[in-house]
Amino acid sequence: DGGITQSPKYLFRKEGQNVTLSCEQNLNHDAMYWYRQDPGQGLRLIYYSQIVNDFQKGDIAEGYSVSREKKESFPLTVTSAQKNPTAFYLCASSISRGNSGNTIYFGEGSWLTVV
Amino acid sequence: DQQVKQNSPSLSVQEGRISILNCDYTNSMFDYFLWYKKYPAEGPTFLISISSIKDKNEDGRFTVFLNKSAKHLSLHIVPSQPGDSAVYFCAASASLSGGSNYKLTFGKGTLLTVNP
């Protein structure tokens, strides 16, 4: 089945530790994204990547890092510099469209809790 | 600066009736709009979209209406079913130079409850 796979589903981290969330897609999509959801805040864009070896900061990139070494993979590292890392993280992907709307599709999400 | 607003945090309707979810936007550059449905602890599921060249798009029980002059869109669900109970997010994007657009801006969501 084609889709977007995030792992792990649940992750606990001690303060001061970095943690990496995995995201893999087999949809052959060019663009990939990381969003964060907090209660009452909707979805906020952390980073996005349009093509391999290229990525851009979203609205709340501070304290996060990403890489895009392969088309299928877009891991997100939550660093110790992120002040409020406890959240629900969502990976997404889309086809790059030249002249029409961009529908993005989401993975199942990863819960990160800092203890 | 919230560019996409869903002013109703929650909505409750009876099964079989119409559900109307509203969304307002402020950025006049937005030209593509989407609705997503989300259950707790799951990723959002794409429902329906509309381009700014249209004012209506229909897919089964779901219809999205766009009023560009008012910068307003709405999602109608008819008839509503208990399985429709979820959080609904409105999202919008703007074509960047060259015609490609990659970023979606989301509203904060509306919790729809459909009562049997």
Coordinates of C-alpha atoms in Angstrom, one line a residue:
Chain A
D1 CA 0.0 0.0 0.0
G2 CA 1.2 3.5 -0.8
G3 CA 1.4 5.9 2.1
I4 CA 3.3 7.9 4.6
T5 CA 4.8 6.1 7.5
Q6 CA 5.9 7.9 10.7
S7 CA 7.7 6.3 13.5
P8 CA 7.7 5.9 16.4
K9 CA 4.0 6.6 17.2
Y10 CA 4.8 7.5 20.8
L11 CA 8.1 8.8 22.1
F12 CA 9.3 10.0 25.5
R13 CA 12.4 12.1 25.8
K14 CA 14.3 13.5 28.7
E15 CA 14.9 17.2 28.8
G16 CA 18.2 18.1 27.2
Q17 CA 18.1 15.2 24.7
N18 CA 17.8 15.3 21.0
V19 CA 15.3 13.0 19.3
T20 CA 14.7 12.1 15.7
L21 CA 11.3 11.3 14.2
S22 CA 11.2 9.2 11.1
C23 CA 9.0 9.9 8.0
E24 CA 9.0 7.7 4.9
Q25 CA 6.7 7.9 1.9
N26 CA 6.3 5.6 -1.1
L27 CA 4.0 7.8 -3.0
N28 CA 6.8 9.2 -5.2
H29 CA 5.9 12.7 -4.0
D30 CA 8.4 15.4 -4.5
A31 CA 7.6 17.6 -1.6
M32 CA 7.6 16.7 2.1
Y33 CA 6.6 18.6 5.2
W34 CA 6.6 18.6 9.0
Y35 CA 3.8 20.1 11.0
R36 CA 3.2 20.4 14.7
Q37 CA -0.2 20.3 16.4
D38 CA -0.8 21.8 19.8
P39 CA -4.2 22.0 21.5
G40 CA -6.1 25.0 20.2
Q41 CA -3.3 25.9 17.8
G42 CA -4.2 24.1 14.7
L43 CA -1.3 22.8 12.5
R44 CA 1.9 24.9 12.2
L45 CA 4.6 24.3 9.6
I46 CA 8.0 23.5 10.9
Y47 CA 10.0 22.7 7.8
Y48 CA 9.3 21.7 4.2
S49 CA 11.3 20.3 1.3
Q50 CA 10.5 20.6 -2.3
I51 CA 13.2 18.4 -3.7
V52 CA 16.1 16.2 -2.5
N53 CA 18.9 18.0 -0.7
D54 CA 16.9 21.1 -0.3
F55 CA 14.6 22.3 2.5
Q56 CA 13.2 25.6 3.9
K57 CA 12.2 26.8 7.3
G58 CA 8.5 27.0 8.0
D59 CA 6.8 29.2 10.6
I60 CA 8.2 27.6 13.7
A61 CA 11.6 26.1 12.7
E62 CA 13.6 27.2 15.8
G63 CA 14.9 24.2 17.8
Y64 CA 14.3 21.7 14.9
S65 CA 16.5 20.4 12.1
V66 CA 15.8 18.2 9.0
S67 CA 17.5 16.5 6.2
R68 CA 16.4 15.3 2.8
E69 CA 19.0 12.9 1.4
K70 CA 16.5 10.7 -0.3
K71 CA 13.2 11.5 -2.0
E72 CA 11.4 9.0 0.2
S73 CA 12.7 10.2 3.6
F74 CA 12.4 13.4 5.6
P75 CA 13.5 12.9 9.2
L76 CA 12.9 15.6 11.8
T77 CA 15.2 16.1 14.8
V78 CA 13.9 17.9 17.8
T79 CA 16.8 19.4 19.5
S80 CA 17.3 20.4 23.1
A81 CA 17.0 24.0 22.0
Q82 CA 13.3 23.5 21.3
K83 CA 11.6 25.1 24.4
N84 CA 8.3 23.3 24.2
P85 CA 8.8 20.0 22.3
T86 CA 5.8 18.1 23.7
A87 CA 3.4 17.9 20.9
F88 CA 1.8 15.8 18.1
Y89 CA 4.1 15.9 15.0
L90 CA 2.7 15.3 11.5
C91 CA 4.7 14.5 8.4
A92 CA 3.1 15.1 5.0
S93 CA 3.9 14.9 1.4
S94 CA 2.6 16.2 -2.0
I95 CA 3.2 16.2 -5.7
S96 CA 4.8 19.4 -6.8
R97 CA 2.3 21.1 -9.1
G98 CA 3.3 23.8 -11.4
N99 CA 0.1 25.6 -11.9
S100 CA -2.6 24.3 -9.7
G101 CA -3.4 23.7 -6.0
N102 CA -1.2 21.6 -3.8
T103 CA -3.0 18.9 -1.9
I104 CA -0.9 17.5 0.9
Y105 CA -1.4 14.1 2.5
F106 CA -0.5 13.3 6.1
G107 CA 1.0 10.4 8.0
E108 CA -0.6 9.1 11.2
G109 CA 1.5 11.3 13.4
S110 CA 4.0 10.9 16.3
W111 CA 3.4 11.9 19.9
L112 CA 6.5 13.3 21.6
T113 CA 6.4 13.8 25.3
V114 CA 9.3 15.4 27.2
V115 CA 9.6 14.1 30.7
Chain B
D1 CA -1.4 37.2 12.6
Q2 CA -3.9 34.4 11.9
Q3 CA -4.5 34.3 8.2
V4 CA -7.0 31.5 8.2
K5 CA -9.7 31.7 10.9
Q6 CA -12.3 29.2 12.0
N7 CA -14.2 31.2 14.5
S8 CA -16.4 28.3 15.8
P9 CA -14.4 25.9 18.0
S10 CA -17.3 23.5 18.0
L11 CA -20.6 22.6 16.3
S12 CA -23.2 20.1 17.3
V13 CA -25.9 18.8 14.8
Q14 CA -28.4 16.1 14.7
E15 CA -27.9 13.0 12.5
G16 CA -29.5 13.6 9.0
R17 CA -29.4 17.4 9.2
I18 CA -26.9 19.7 7.5
S19 CA -23.6 20.6 9.0
I20 CA -22.1 23.9 8.0
L21 CA -18.5 24.7 8.9
N22 CA -17.1 28.1 8.2
C23 CA -13.7 29.5 7.5
D24 CA -12.5 33.1 6.8
Y25 CA -9.1 34.2 5.4
T26 CA -7.3 37.5 5.3
N27 CA -4.6 36.9 2.7
S28 CA -5.9 37.9 -0.7
M29 CA -3.1 35.9 -2.4
F30 CA -4.7 32.6 -1.3
D31 CA -6.0 30.8 -4.3
Y32 CA -6.5 27.2 -3.3
F33 CA -8.5 26.0 -0.3
L34 CA -8.9 22.6 1.3
W35 CA -10.8 20.9 4.1
Y36 CA -9.3 18.2 6.2
K37 CA -11.0 15.9 8.7
K38 CA -9.1 14.7 11.8
Y39 CA -9.8 12.1 14.4
P40 CA -7.8 12.2 17.7
A41 CA -4.3 10.9 17.6
E42 CA -4.5 10.4 13.8
G43 CA -3.2 12.4 10.8
P44 CA -5.7 14.7 9.0
T45 CA -7.5 13.2 6.0
F46 CA -8.0 15.3 2.9
L47 CA -11.8 15.8 2.2
I48 CA -12.3 18.3 -0.6
S49 CA -10.7 21.3 -2.2
I50 CA -11.6 24.3 -4.3
S51 CA -9.6 26.6 -6.6
S52 CA -10.3 30.3 -6.6
I53 CA -11.6 30.2 -10.1
K54 CA -14.6 28.3 -8.8
D55 CA -17.3 29.1 -6.3
K56 CA -18.5 25.6 -5.6
N57 CA -17.2 22.1 -5.6
E58 CA -19.2 19.0 -4.7
D59 CA -18.1 15.5 -3.8
G60 CA -20.8 13.2 -2.5
R61 CA -22.2 14.5 0.8
F62 CA -19.5 17.3 0.9
T63 CA -19.8 20.6 -0.8
V64 CA -17.4 23.5 -0.4
F65 CA -18.5 27.1 -1.2
L66 CA -16.1 29.9 -1.8
N67 CA -17.0 33.6 -1.6
K68 CA -13.9 35.5 -2.7
S69 CA -15.2 39.0 -2.2
A70 CA -16.0 38.1 1.4
K71 CA -12.9 36.0 1.8
H72 CA -15.1 33.2 3.2
L73 CA -15.5 29.5 2.5
S74 CA -17.8 27.0 4.0
L75 CA -18.1 23.2 4.1
H76 CA -21.6 21.7 3.9
I77 CA -22.2 18.1 4.9
V78 CA -25.5 16.7 4.0
P79 CA -26.8 14.5 5.5
S80 CA -24.6 14.5 8.6
Q81 CA -23.7 11.1 10.1
P82 CA -22.3 10.2 13.5
G83 CA -19.1 9.0 11.8
D84 CA -18.6 12.6 10.6
S85 CA -17.8 13.6 14.2
A86 CA -14.3 14.9 14.1
V87 CA -12.2 18.1 14.0
Y88 CA -12.4 19.8 10.6
F89 CA -9.5 22.0 9.5
C90 CA -9.7 24.6 6.8
A91 CA -6.4 25.3 4.9
A92 CA -5.3 27.7 2.2
S93 CA -2.3 28.2 -0.1
A94 CA -1.0 30.9 -2.4
S95 CA 0.8 30.3 -5.6
L96 CA 4.3 31.6 -5.4
S97 CA 6.2 33.0 -8.3
G98 CA 6.5 30.5 -11.1
G99 CA 3.2 29.0 -10.2
S100 CA 4.3 26.4 -7.6
N101 CA 2.9 26.5 -4.2
Y102 CA 4.0 24.4 -1.3
K103 CA 2.8 25.8 2.0
L104 CA -0.6 25.3 3.5
T105 CA -1.8 27.6 6.2
F106 CA -4.3 26.0 8.6
G107 CA -7.1 27.3 10.7
K108 CA -7.4 26.1 14.3
G109 CA -10.2 23.7 13.5
T110 CA -13.8 23.1 14.4
L111 CA -15.0 20.1 16.4
L112 CA -18.1 18.7 14.8
T113 CA -20.3 16.4 16.8
V114 CA -23.2 14.6 15.1
N115 CA -25.7 13.3 17.5
P116 CA -27.7 10.1 16.7

